[in-house]
Structure formats: C-alpha cells, structure tokens
Amino acid sequence: MTPASARVGPVPYDQAPWRAVTALAWRQVRRGALVVTALTAAMSATAVAAHRSAVQNLEDASALEALAGNPAIRTLFGEPVSLDDPGGFAVWRTGTALAVVLSVWGLLAATRIIRGEEDAGRWDVLLAGRVPVTTVVARHVTVLVAVQVLAGAAAFAGLAAMGAAAAGAAVHGAGLALCGIFFTAVGALTAQVFATRSAATGAAVAAFGASMLAKMVADGLPALGWLHWLSPFGLTALSRPYGGASLWPLLLLAAAGLAVAVTAAAASGRRDIRGGYLSPPSGRAPRLRLLGSVQAFAVRRTLRPLAAWSAGIGAYYLLIGVLTLSMTAFLTDNPRFAELAAQAGFAGLGTVHGYTATLFALLAVPAGAFAAVRLAALAADEADRRLTLLFAQPVTRTRVLVAETAAVCGGLVVLVTVAGLATWVGTEAVGADLGLLAALRGAWNVLPIALLCLGAGALALGWAPRAVAFIGSLPAAGGFLLKVIADSAGLPAWVALLSPFAHLAAVPDAPAHGQASLLMTAGAVLAATAGLVGYRLRDLHL
C-alpha cells in the first residue's frame, strides 16, 4: 500500500522556494510586525480622540494652529496643517513619530534577517541548494515591504474608525508605508554593501539620521523648506493628507524606494556569500584592550553602541536646549496658548524648567530601549553559539549576566548624563535660565524607568530569551503609550497609574518622587534577580 505522503504530489519547484523562503522571513519578523502594526493603529485612533478635548471651538483651533506655527514646535513636531480637522491634528501629532517607528523597525529588521542571518552562517545550507541568494534577499525584502503596507493600512483603519476623513487617512497611511519601505530598502542595500551586521546597521541608521535632520531643519526654517524634497520624512509631510492632498511627493518616494530595493536585490548576486562590497581589512593588528576579564569584555561590548546612542540622543537634546527660549517666550506672552498646549498633551511648556522637564520625561523611552537592545544582543550571541567556548571555561552564567548588566547600567548613566549636558549646553548658548545641576537632575530623574527596562530584559533573558527586546522595552515604550492612551481617551485614573510615567515627577520643575523612584528601582532589582535564576536553570541556546 502506498503511503499517504507518497500519494501527495510534490510542490512544484517554481513554488517551493517562494513558499519556504517567504515563510522563513515571516517567521523571523512576525512578532515585531504585529507590534508595530498594533501601535500604528492605536496611536492614530488615540490622536483623533484627543482632538475632541484639545479643540473645543473655532477659537481654540485657531489658537492651537498659531501655537504650532512657532518655529520650536514646528521643528519638534512638524509643520501643522489643518489642525481644526481631527485627521489633520492626528497627522501632526503622530505622523512623524509613526514614520520614525516604522522606518527604524524596517531598517533594523532588514539588516538583522538579511545580513545578520548570513553573517551568522544560518544561510549556508539554504544557499548551498538551488535557491540563489538574489531570490532569498528579494523574498525577505518582499515580506518586510508587506509588513509596512499592513502598518499603513492599520493607520488608515485607526483614523477612519474614529471618524477622520477616509481620503486623507488613505494618503497618510500610504505615506507612512512608503517611508517605512524606503528605509527597509536602505537596510537591505547596506546589508549587501557591508560584510557585518553592525556596519550595515550603522550605515542605515546614519542615512536615517541625516534624513530626519533635513526634515527638522526644513520644518523650522522656511527658507530651507526645499530640504523636504531630499528626505523621505519631508516627502511624506509634503503629501499633506488633510490640507489639499498631493500625491506627487508620494510617487517620488515610491520610485526612490523601488529603486533602492531593486538595487539591493541585484547587488546581492554580485558578491561572495558572507561577503560584502566593503569588507574590513584583514591585516589589522589585534586589539586586546578590555579583554582581560569578563567584566572588562562586557564594557568593551557596550562602548561602541553606547557612543552611537549618545551621539544621537545628545544631538536631539542639544536642539531641545537651543529651542528653549523660542518656545517659552511665545507661551509666556500668550498664556491661552500654553493652556491649549497642555490640553494637547504638552503640559508645562510655558517655563524653561517645565519645558525641559516635559521633554526629559521622553528620555526614558530611548534609554530603556538601549538597555533592552543590549541584553537582546547578549541573547543573540548565545543563540549564535558565540558564548559556547566562554561557558566551557570556569566562568559561571551568573558572572556573565552580572557583568553585562553592570556594564549596561553604567551605560544608562552615561546616556542620560549626555542628554542633560547637551540640554544645558543648548540653553547656555541661547541664554536660557537652566543651571547645570537642574539639567542633570532632570535627566537622571528617568533612570528608574530605564532600570525597569534593564530588569525586564534580564527577566526575559532568563525565561523568554527570544523576546528580550520586546519585554525589555515594555516599561518605557509600553508605559508611555499606556499613559498617553489613558489621558487622551479619558480612561479610569487607575489605568494611567499602571504606567511608570504616572509616578515620574516633572524634574527640574518639581522635586523628584523619591519613594516612587526607590520602588521602581527595587522592582528592577527583583526582576533582574528572577531573570538570573532563570538564566542559571535553563539550557543554553534556547
């Protein structure tokens, strides 16, 4: 009797590679794809709901538009268009933030699953068969593009479901998707140019930073508005979904994204496997610094990413400091505008200390993400078996995790200190009244939330090592989103209290909440301890 498996005909050769490689790519990004899609829909819907409380009448709408016309606000949040319309308000308040989220996720996912998988040797068997590397790269890019389209559709659904005009929502969703697709393609291209994942990611992030800077300069300085055409974020803004929508910028962005994606796929077939067009020199002298102990090696692993994160965060908070007087002077002269800004979610912006306190609170999100990403790197090294020989030595897992956690903790202190110093330098440059100690206290105030992320990441490393980045980011990113949704949607007060941000004082405008900070730090220590127990009990490479 013929077995059932033998009676079923094989999948045709022309379909089998497509299905297998596509399924592989989707499996590698599905969790992140679902998170960014849900986040896009939730933030879009919440912003429309917030419009009802921020704009009560035509006078309030005009006042809010005048507030948003201030150069400082334009630089930070983008050019305001049709703030009297719920959709226009939602696009202004969340459009740039969502474009950043989708772009960063896209470029990081592209370098991780294209260059990272190949660099780790997990594509060796796959590429030894009859599936060419061009096909594999193209399928992975296709899946990532599909995720961006899904996120754009989620933004459309979130806006339309809350009553925003469907036509504008469609243009906005398309702009978000195309911005994400462009940087996904950039990540795929740098994965072909550079032979290591870190170099590919660094180049893609540099392109992202330059594009974001061009958009911010164009928003803040009308004389340099032409820079919008040189930035994917600027092209998305030029589409003006609720201000006489224009499709030409989106068509240009689509053409640019398609060109970069096609170039990436074509370039993959013209290089060696595990190689790139730019490879590091092979004759370099050995670098033996900080290799004498586990603790020193943990510091060495942290230094380079810490420098990159510090440069980005420092540049942003330097800009915050420079814009301080422009922002506070405008609101001091127009108290009604300060009231409307508070209703729109930007409370306390009328004074130097209140303005910096509000923006220092946001520092907890990138600081927490840094902690989560560093512990996720440790989990990735373990999964890639880079730690196998280390653990074969008389080195305990406790020692490795404690050393790594201590190095990341030190990195967090450096990161927030850089933000405080950069803010102080910016305020000093424009003559704003913010002392050095006040700036540092405001930056250090977010450390308990960042430590919560570090503790959550250690907990995940011990019990759910495949979800370290996601779980580690929850206290900061998830807590911030929860508070925004609770405040905007009028949810019960206890819902907002679940967020760590609800217990964060507005330092330096107010004294720190010592008890709350102590409790959050204690929670971080407990979570890290539980993670250490799990890390010691579980098998390696899980």
CSV table of N, CA and C in Angstrom, one decimal, residues 366-480:
chain,number,residue,atom,x,y,z
A,366,PRO,N,14.1,56.2,24.8
A,366,PRO,CA,15.3,55.7,24.2
A,366,PRO,C,16.3,55.0,25.2
A,367,ALA,N,16.3,55.5,26.4
A,367,ALA,CA,17.2,55.0,27.4
A,367,ALA,C,16.8,53.5,27.7
A,368,GLY,N,15.5,53.3,27.9
A,368,GLY,CA,15.0,52.0,28.2
A,368,GLY,C,15.2,51.0,27.0
A,369,ALA,N,15.1,51.6,25.8
A,369,ALA,CA,15.3,50.8,24.6
A,369,ALA,C,16.8,50.4,24.5
A,370,PHE,N,17.7,51.3,24.9
A,370,PHE,CA,19.1,50.9,24.9
A,370,PHE,C,19.4,49.7,25.8
A,371,ALA,N,18.8,49.8,27.0
A,371,ALA,CA,19.0,48.6,27.9
A,371,ALA,C,18.5,47.3,27.3
A,372,ALA,N,17.3,47.4,26.7
A,372,ALA,CA,16.7,46.2,26.2
A,372,ALA,C,17.5,45.7,25.0
A,373,VAL,N,17.9,46.5,24.1
A,373,VAL,CA,18.7,46.1,23.0
A,373,VAL,C,20.0,45.5,23.4
A,374,ARG,N,20.7,46.0,24.4
A,374,ARG,CA,22.0,45.5,24.8
A,374,ARG,C,21.8,44.0,25.4
A,375,LEU,N,20.8,43.8,26.2
A,375,LEU,CA,20.5,42.5,26.7
A,375,LEU,C,20.1,41.5,25.6
A,376,ALA,N,19.3,42.1,24.6
A,376,ALA,CA,18.9,41.3,23.4
A,376,ALA,C,20.2,40.8,22.6
A,377,ALA,N,21.2,41.7,22.6
A,377,ALA,CA,22.4,41.3,21.9
A,377,ALA,C,23.1,40.2,22.6
A,378,LEU,N,23.1,40.1,23.9
A,378,LEU,CA,23.6,39.0,24.7
A,378,LEU,C,22.9,37.7,24.4
A,379,ALA,N,21.5,37.8,24.3
A,379,ALA,CA,20.7,36.7,23.9
A,379,ALA,C,21.1,36.2,22.5
A,380,ALA,N,21.3,37.1,21.6
A,380,ALA,CA,21.6,36.8,20.2
A,380,ALA,C,23.0,36.1,20.1
A,381,ASP,N,23.9,36.6,20.9
A,381,ASP,CA,25.3,35.9,21.0
A,381,ASP,C,25.2,34.5,21.5
A,382,GLU,N,24.3,34.3,22.5
A,382,GLU,CA,24.1,32.9,23.0
A,382,GLU,C,23.5,32.0,21.9
A,383,ALA,N,22.4,32.6,21.3
A,383,ALA,CA,21.7,31.8,20.2
A,383,ALA,C,22.7,31.4,19.1
A,384,ASP,N,23.6,32.4,18.8
A,384,ASP,CA,24.5,32.1,17.7
A,384,ASP,C,25.8,31.3,18.1
A,385,ARG,N,25.8,30.8,19.4
A,385,ARG,CA,26.8,30.0,19.9
A,385,ARG,C,28.1,30.7,20.0
A,386,ARG,N,28.1,32.0,20.2
A,386,ARG,CA,29.4,32.7,20.4
A,386,ARG,C,29.8,32.6,21.8
A,387,LEU,N,29.0,32.2,22.7
A,387,LEU,CA,29.3,32.2,24.1
A,387,LEU,C,29.6,30.7,24.6
A,388,THR,N,29.6,29.8,23.6
A,388,THR,CA,29.8,28.4,24.0
A,388,THR,C,31.1,28.1,24.6
A,389,LEU,N,32.2,28.6,23.9
A,389,LEU,CA,33.5,28.4,24.4
A,389,LEU,C,33.8,29.2,25.7
A,390,LEU,N,33.1,30.3,25.9
A,390,LEU,CA,33.3,31.0,27.1
A,390,LEU,C,32.7,30.3,28.3
A,391,PHE,N,31.5,29.7,28.1
A,391,PHE,CA,30.9,28.9,29.2
A,391,PHE,C,31.6,27.6,29.4
A,392,ALA,N,32.4,27.1,28.4
A,392,ALA,CA,33.2,25.9,28.6
A,392,ALA,C,34.3,26.1,29.6
A,393,GLN,N,34.7,27.4,29.8
A,393,GLN,CA,35.7,27.7,30.8
A,393,GLN,C,35.1,27.8,32.2
A,394,PRO,N,35.9,28.0,33.2
A,394,PRO,CA,35.4,28.1,34.6
A,394,PRO,C,34.8,29.5,34.8
A,395,VAL,N,33.8,29.8,34.0
A,395,VAL,CA,33.1,31.1,34.1
A,395,VAL,C,31.6,30.8,34.2
A,396,THR,N,31.0,31.3,35.3
A,396,THR,CA,29.6,30.9,35.5
A,396,THR,C,28.7,31.9,34.8
A,397,ARG,N,27.5,31.5,34.5
A,397,ARG,CA,26.5,32.3,33.9
A,397,ARG,C,26.2,33.5,34.8
A,398,THR,N,26.2,33.3,36.1
A,398,THR,CA,25.9,34.5,37.0
A,398,THR,C,26.9,35.6,36.7
A,399,ARG,N,28.2,35.2,36.6
A,399,ARG,CA,29.2,36.2,36.4
A,399,ARG,C,29.0,37.0,35.1
A,400,VAL,N,28.7,36.2,34.0
A,400,VAL,CA,28.5,36.9,32.7
A,400,VAL,C,27.3,37.8,32.8
A,401,LEU,N,26.2,37.4,33.3
A,401,LEU,CA,25.0,38.2,33.3
A,401,LEU,C,25.2,39.4,34.2
A,402,VAL,N,25.8,39.2,35.4
A,402,VAL,CA,26.0,40.4,36.3
A,402,VAL,C,27.0,41.4,35.6
A,403,ALA,N,28.0,40.9,35.0
A,403,ALA,CA,28.9,41.8,34.3
A,403,ALA,C,28.2,42.6,33.2
A,404,GLU,N,27.4,41.9,32.4
A,404,GLU,CA,26.7,42.6,31.3
A,404,GLU,C,25.7,43.6,31.8
A,405,THR,N,25.0,43.2,32.9
A,405,THR,CA,24.0,44.1,33.5
A,405,THR,C,24.7,45.3,34.1
A,406,ALA,N,25.8,45.1,34.7
A,406,ALA,CA,26.5,46.3,35.3
A,406,ALA,C,27.0,47.2,34.2
A,407,ALA,N,27.5,46.6,33.1
A,407,ALA,CA,28.0,47.5,32.0
A,407,ALA,C,26.9,48.3,31.4
A,408,VAL,N,25.7,47.7,31.2
A,408,VAL,CA,24.6,48.4,30.6
A,408,VAL,C,24.1,49.4,31.6
A,409,CYS,N,24.1,49.1,32.9
A,409,CYS,CA,23.7,50.1,33.9
A,409,CYS,C,24.6,51.3,33.9
A,410,GLY,N,25.9,51.1,33.8
A,410,GLY,CA,26.8,52.2,33.6
A,410,GLY,C,26.6,53.0,32.3
A,411,GLY,N,26.2,52.3,31.3
A,411,GLY,CA,25.9,52.9,30.0
A,411,GLY,C,24.7,53.8,30.1
A,412,LEU,N,23.7,53.4,30.9
A,412,LEU,CA,22.5,54.2,31.1
A,412,LEU,C,22.8,55.5,31.8
A,413,VAL,N,23.7,55.4,32.8
A,413,VAL,CA,24.1,56.6,33.5
A,413,VAL,C,24.8,57.6,32.5
A,414,VAL,N,25.7,57.1,31.7
A,414,VAL,CA,26.3,57.9,30.7
A,414,VAL,C,25.4,58.5,29.7
A,415,LEU,N,24.4,57.7,29.3
A,415,LEU,CA,23.5,58.1,28.2
A,415,LEU,C,22.6,59.3,28.7
A,416,VAL,N,22.0,59.2,29.9
A,416,VAL,CA,21.2,60.3,30.4
A,416,VAL,C,22.0,61.5,30.8
A,417,THR,N,23.2,61.2,31.3
A,417,THR,CA,24.1,62.4,31.6
A,417,THR,C,24.4,63.2,30.3
A,418,VAL,N,24.7,62.5,29.2
A,418,VAL,CA,25.0,63.2,28.0
A,418,VAL,C,23.8,64.0,27.6
A,419,ALA,N,22.5,63.5,27.7
A,419,ALA,CA,21.3,64.2,27.4
A,419,ALA,C,21.2,65.5,28.3
A,420,GLY,N,21.5,65.3,29.6
A,420,GLY,CA,21.4,66.5,30.5
A,420,GLY,C,22.5,67.6,30.1
A,421,LEU,N,23.7,67.1,29.8
A,421,LEU,CA,24.8,68.1,29.5
A,421,LEU,C,24.4,68.8,28.2
A,422,ALA,N,23.9,68.0,27.2
A,422,ALA,CA,23.6,68.6,25.9
A,422,ALA,C,22.5,69.6,26.0
A,423,THR,N,21.5,69.4,26.8
A,423,THR,CA,20.4,70.3,27.1
A,423,THR,C,21.0,71.6,27.7
A,424,TRP,N,21.8,71.4,28.7
A,424,TRP,CA,22.4,72.6,29.4
A,424,TRP,C,23.3,73.4,28.4
A,425,VAL,N,24.0,72.8,27.6
A,425,VAL,CA,24.9,73.5,26.6
A,425,VAL,C,24.0,74.3,25.7
A,426,GLY,N,22.9,73.7,25.2
A,426,GLY,CA,21.9,74.4,24.3
A,426,GLY,C,21.3,75.6,25.0
A,427,THR,N,20.9,75.4,26.2
A,427,THR,CA,20.3,76.6,26.9
A,427,THR,C,21.3,77.7,27.2
A,428,GLU,N,22.5,77.3,27.5
A,428,GLU,CA,23.5,78.3,27.8
A,428,GLU,C,23.8,79.1,26.5
A,429,ALA,N,23.7,78.4,25.3
A,429,ALA,CA,24.0,79.1,24.1
A,429,ALA,C,23.0,80.2,23.8
A,430,VAL,N,21.8,80.0,24.2
A,430,VAL,CA,20.7,81.0,23.9
A,430,VAL,C,20.4,81.8,25.2
A,431,GLY,N,21.1,81.6,26.3
A,431,GLY,CA,20.9,82.4,27.5
A,431,GLY,C,19.7,82.0,28.3
A,432,ALA,N,19.2,80.8,28.2
A,432,ALA,CA,18.1,80.4,29.0
A,432,ALA,C,18.5,80.1,30.4
A,433,ASP,N,17.6,80.3,31.4
A,433,ASP,CA,17.9,80.1,32.8
A,433,ASP,C,17.7,78.7,33.2
A,434,LEU,N,18.7,77.8,32.9
A,434,LEU,CA,18.7,76.5,33.4
A,434,LEU,C,20.1,76.1,33.8
A,435,GLY,N,20.3,75.8,35.1
A,435,GLY,CA,21.6,75.5,35.6
A,435,GLY,C,22.0,74.1,35.2
A,436,LEU,N,23.3,73.9,35.4
A,436,LEU,CA,23.8,72.6,35.0
A,436,LEU,C,23.3,71.5,35.9
A,437,LEU,N,23.2,71.8,37.2
A,437,LEU,CA,22.7,70.8,38.1
A,437,LEU,C,21.2,70.5,37.9
A,438,ALA,N,20.4,71.5,37.5
A,438,ALA,CA,19.0,71.3,37.2
A,438,ALA,C,18.8,70.4,36.0
A,439,ALA,N,19.7,70.7,35.0
A,439,ALA,CA,19.6,69.8,33.8
A,439,ALA,C,20.0,68.4,34.1
A,440,LEU,N,21.0,68.2,34.8
A,440,LEU,CA,21.4,66.8,35.2
A,440,LEU,C,20.3,66.1,36.0
A,441,ARG,N,19.7,66.8,37.0
A,441,ARG,CA,18.7,66.2,37.8
A,441,ARG,C,17.5,65.8,36.9
A,442,GLY,N,17.1,66.6,36.0
A,442,GLY,CA,16.0,66.3,35.1
A,442,GLY,C,16.3,65.0,34.3
A,443,ALA,N,17.6,64.9,33.8
A,443,ALA,CA,17.9,63.7,33.0
A,443,ALA,C,18.0,62.5,33.9
A,444,TRP,N,18.7,62.6,35.1
A,444,TRP,CA,18.8,61.5,35.9
A,444,TRP,C,17.5,61.0,36.5
A,445,ASN,N,16.5,61.9,36.5
A,445,ASN,CA,15.2,61.5,37.0
A,445,ASN,C,14.5,60.3,36.3
A,446,VAL,N,14.9,60.1,35.0
A,446,VAL,CA,14.3,59.0,34.3
A,446,VAL,C,15.0,57.7,34.5
A,447,LEU,N,16.1,57.7,35.2
A,447,LEU,CA,16.9,56.4,35.4
A,447,LEU,C,16.0,55.3,36.0
A,448,PRO,N,15.1,55.5,36.9
A,448,PRO,CA,14.4,54.3,37.5
A,448,PRO,C,13.6,53.6,36.4
A,449,ILE,N,13.0,54.3,35.4
A,449,ILE,CA,12.2,53.7,34.3
A,449,ILE,C,13.2,52.9,33.4
A,450,ALA,N,14.3,53.5,33.1
A,450,ALA,CA,15.3,52.8,32.3
A,450,ALA,C,15.8,51.5,33.0
A,451,LEU,N,16.0,51.6,34.4
A,451,LEU,CA,16.4,50.4,35.1
A,451,LEU,C,15.3,49.4,35.1
A,452,LEU,N,14.0,49.8,35.1
A,452,LEU,CA,12.9,48.8,35.0
A,452,LEU,C,13.1,48.1,33.7
A,453,CYS,N,13.4,48.8,32.6
A,453,CYS,CA,13.6,48.1,31.3
A,453,CYS,C,14.8,47.1,31.4
A,454,LEU,N,15.9,47.5,32.1
A,454,LEU,CA,17.0,46.6,32.3
A,454,LEU,C,16.6,45.4,33.0
A,455,GLY,N,15.8,45.5,34.1
A,455,GLY,CA,15.3,44.4,34.9
A,455,GLY,C,14.4,43.5,34.1
A,456,ALA,N,13.5,44.1,33.3
A,456,ALA,CA,12.6,43.3,32.5
A,456,ALA,C,13.3,42.6,31.4
A,457,GLY,N,14.4,43.2,30.8
A,457,GLY,CA,15.2,42.5,29.8
A,457,GLY,C,15.9,41.3,30.4
A,458,ALA,N,16.5,41.5,31.7
A,458,ALA,CA,17.1,40.4,32.3
A,458,ALA,C,16.2,39.3,32.7
A,459,LEU,N,15.0,39.6,33.1
A,459,LEU,CA,13.9,38.6,33.3
A,459,LEU,C,13.6,37.8,32.1
A,460,ALA,N,13.5,38.5,31.0
A,460,ALA,CA,13.2,37.8,29.7
A,460,ALA,C,14.4,37.0,29.3
A,461,LEU,N,15.6,37.4,29.5
A,461,LEU,CA,16.8,36.6,29.2
A,461,LEU,C,16.7,35.3,29.9
A,462,GLY,N,16.3,35.3,31.1
A,462,GLY,CA,16.2,34.0,31.9
A,462,GLY,C,15.1,33.1,31.5
A,463,TRP,N,13.9,33.7,31.2
A,463,TRP,CA,12.7,32.8,31.0
A,463,TRP,C,12.1,32.9,29.6
A,464,ALA,N,12.4,33.9,28.8
A,464,ALA,CA,11.9,34.0,27.4
A,464,ALA,C,12.9,34.7,26.6
A,465,PRO,N,14.1,34.0,26.3
A,465,PRO,CA,15.2,34.7,25.6
A,465,PRO,C,14.9,35.1,24.2
A,466,ARG,N,13.9,34.6,23.6
A,466,ARG,CA,13.6,35.1,22.2
A,466,ARG,C,12.8,36.4,22.2
A,467,ALA,N,12.4,36.9,23.4
A,467,ALA,CA,11.6,38.1,23.4
A,467,ALA,C,12.2,39.2,24.3
A,468,VAL,N,13.5,39.2,24.4
A,468,VAL,CA,14.2,40.1,25.3
A,468,VAL,C,14.0,41.5,24.9
A,469,ALA,N,14.1,41.9,23.7
A,469,ALA,CA,14.0,43.3,23.2
A,469,ALA,C,12.6,43.7,23.5
A,470,PHE,N,11.6,42.9,23.2
A,470,PHE,CA,10.2,43.3,23.3
A,470,PHE,C,9.8,43.5,24.8
A,471,ILE,N,10.1,42.5,25.6
A,471,ILE,CA,9.7,42.6,27.0
A,471,ILE,C,10.6,43.7,27.7
A,472,GLY,N,11.8,43.8,27.4
A,472,GLY,CA,12.7,44.8,28.0
A,472,GLY,C,12.2,46.2,27.7
A,473,SER,N,11.6,46.4,26.5
A,473,SER,CA,11.1,47.8,26.1
A,473,SER,C,9.8,48.1,26.7
A,474,LEU,N,9.0,47.2,27.3
A,474,LEU,CA,7.7,47.4,27.7
A,474,LEU,C,7.6,48.5,28.8
A,475,PRO,N,8.4,48.5,29.9
A,475,PRO,CA,8.2,49.5,30.9
A,475,PRO,C,8.3,50.9,30.3
A,476,ALA,N,9.2,51.2,29.4
A,476,ALA,CA,9.3,52.6,28.8
A,476,ALA,C,8.3,52.8,27.7
A,477,ALA,N,8.5,52.1,26.6
A,477,ALA,CA,7.7,52.3,25.4
A,477,ALA,C,6.2,52.0,25.7
A,478,GLY,N,5.9,50.8,26.3
A,478,GLY,CA,4.6,50.5,26.6
A,478,GLY,C,4.0,51.3,27.7
A,479,GLY,N,4.8,51.7,28.7
A,479,GLY,CA,4.3,52.6,29.7
A,479,GLY,C,3.9,54.0,29.2
A,480,PHE,N,4.8,54.5,28.3
A,480,PHE,CA,4.5,55.8,27.8
A,480,PHE,C,3.2,55.8,26.9
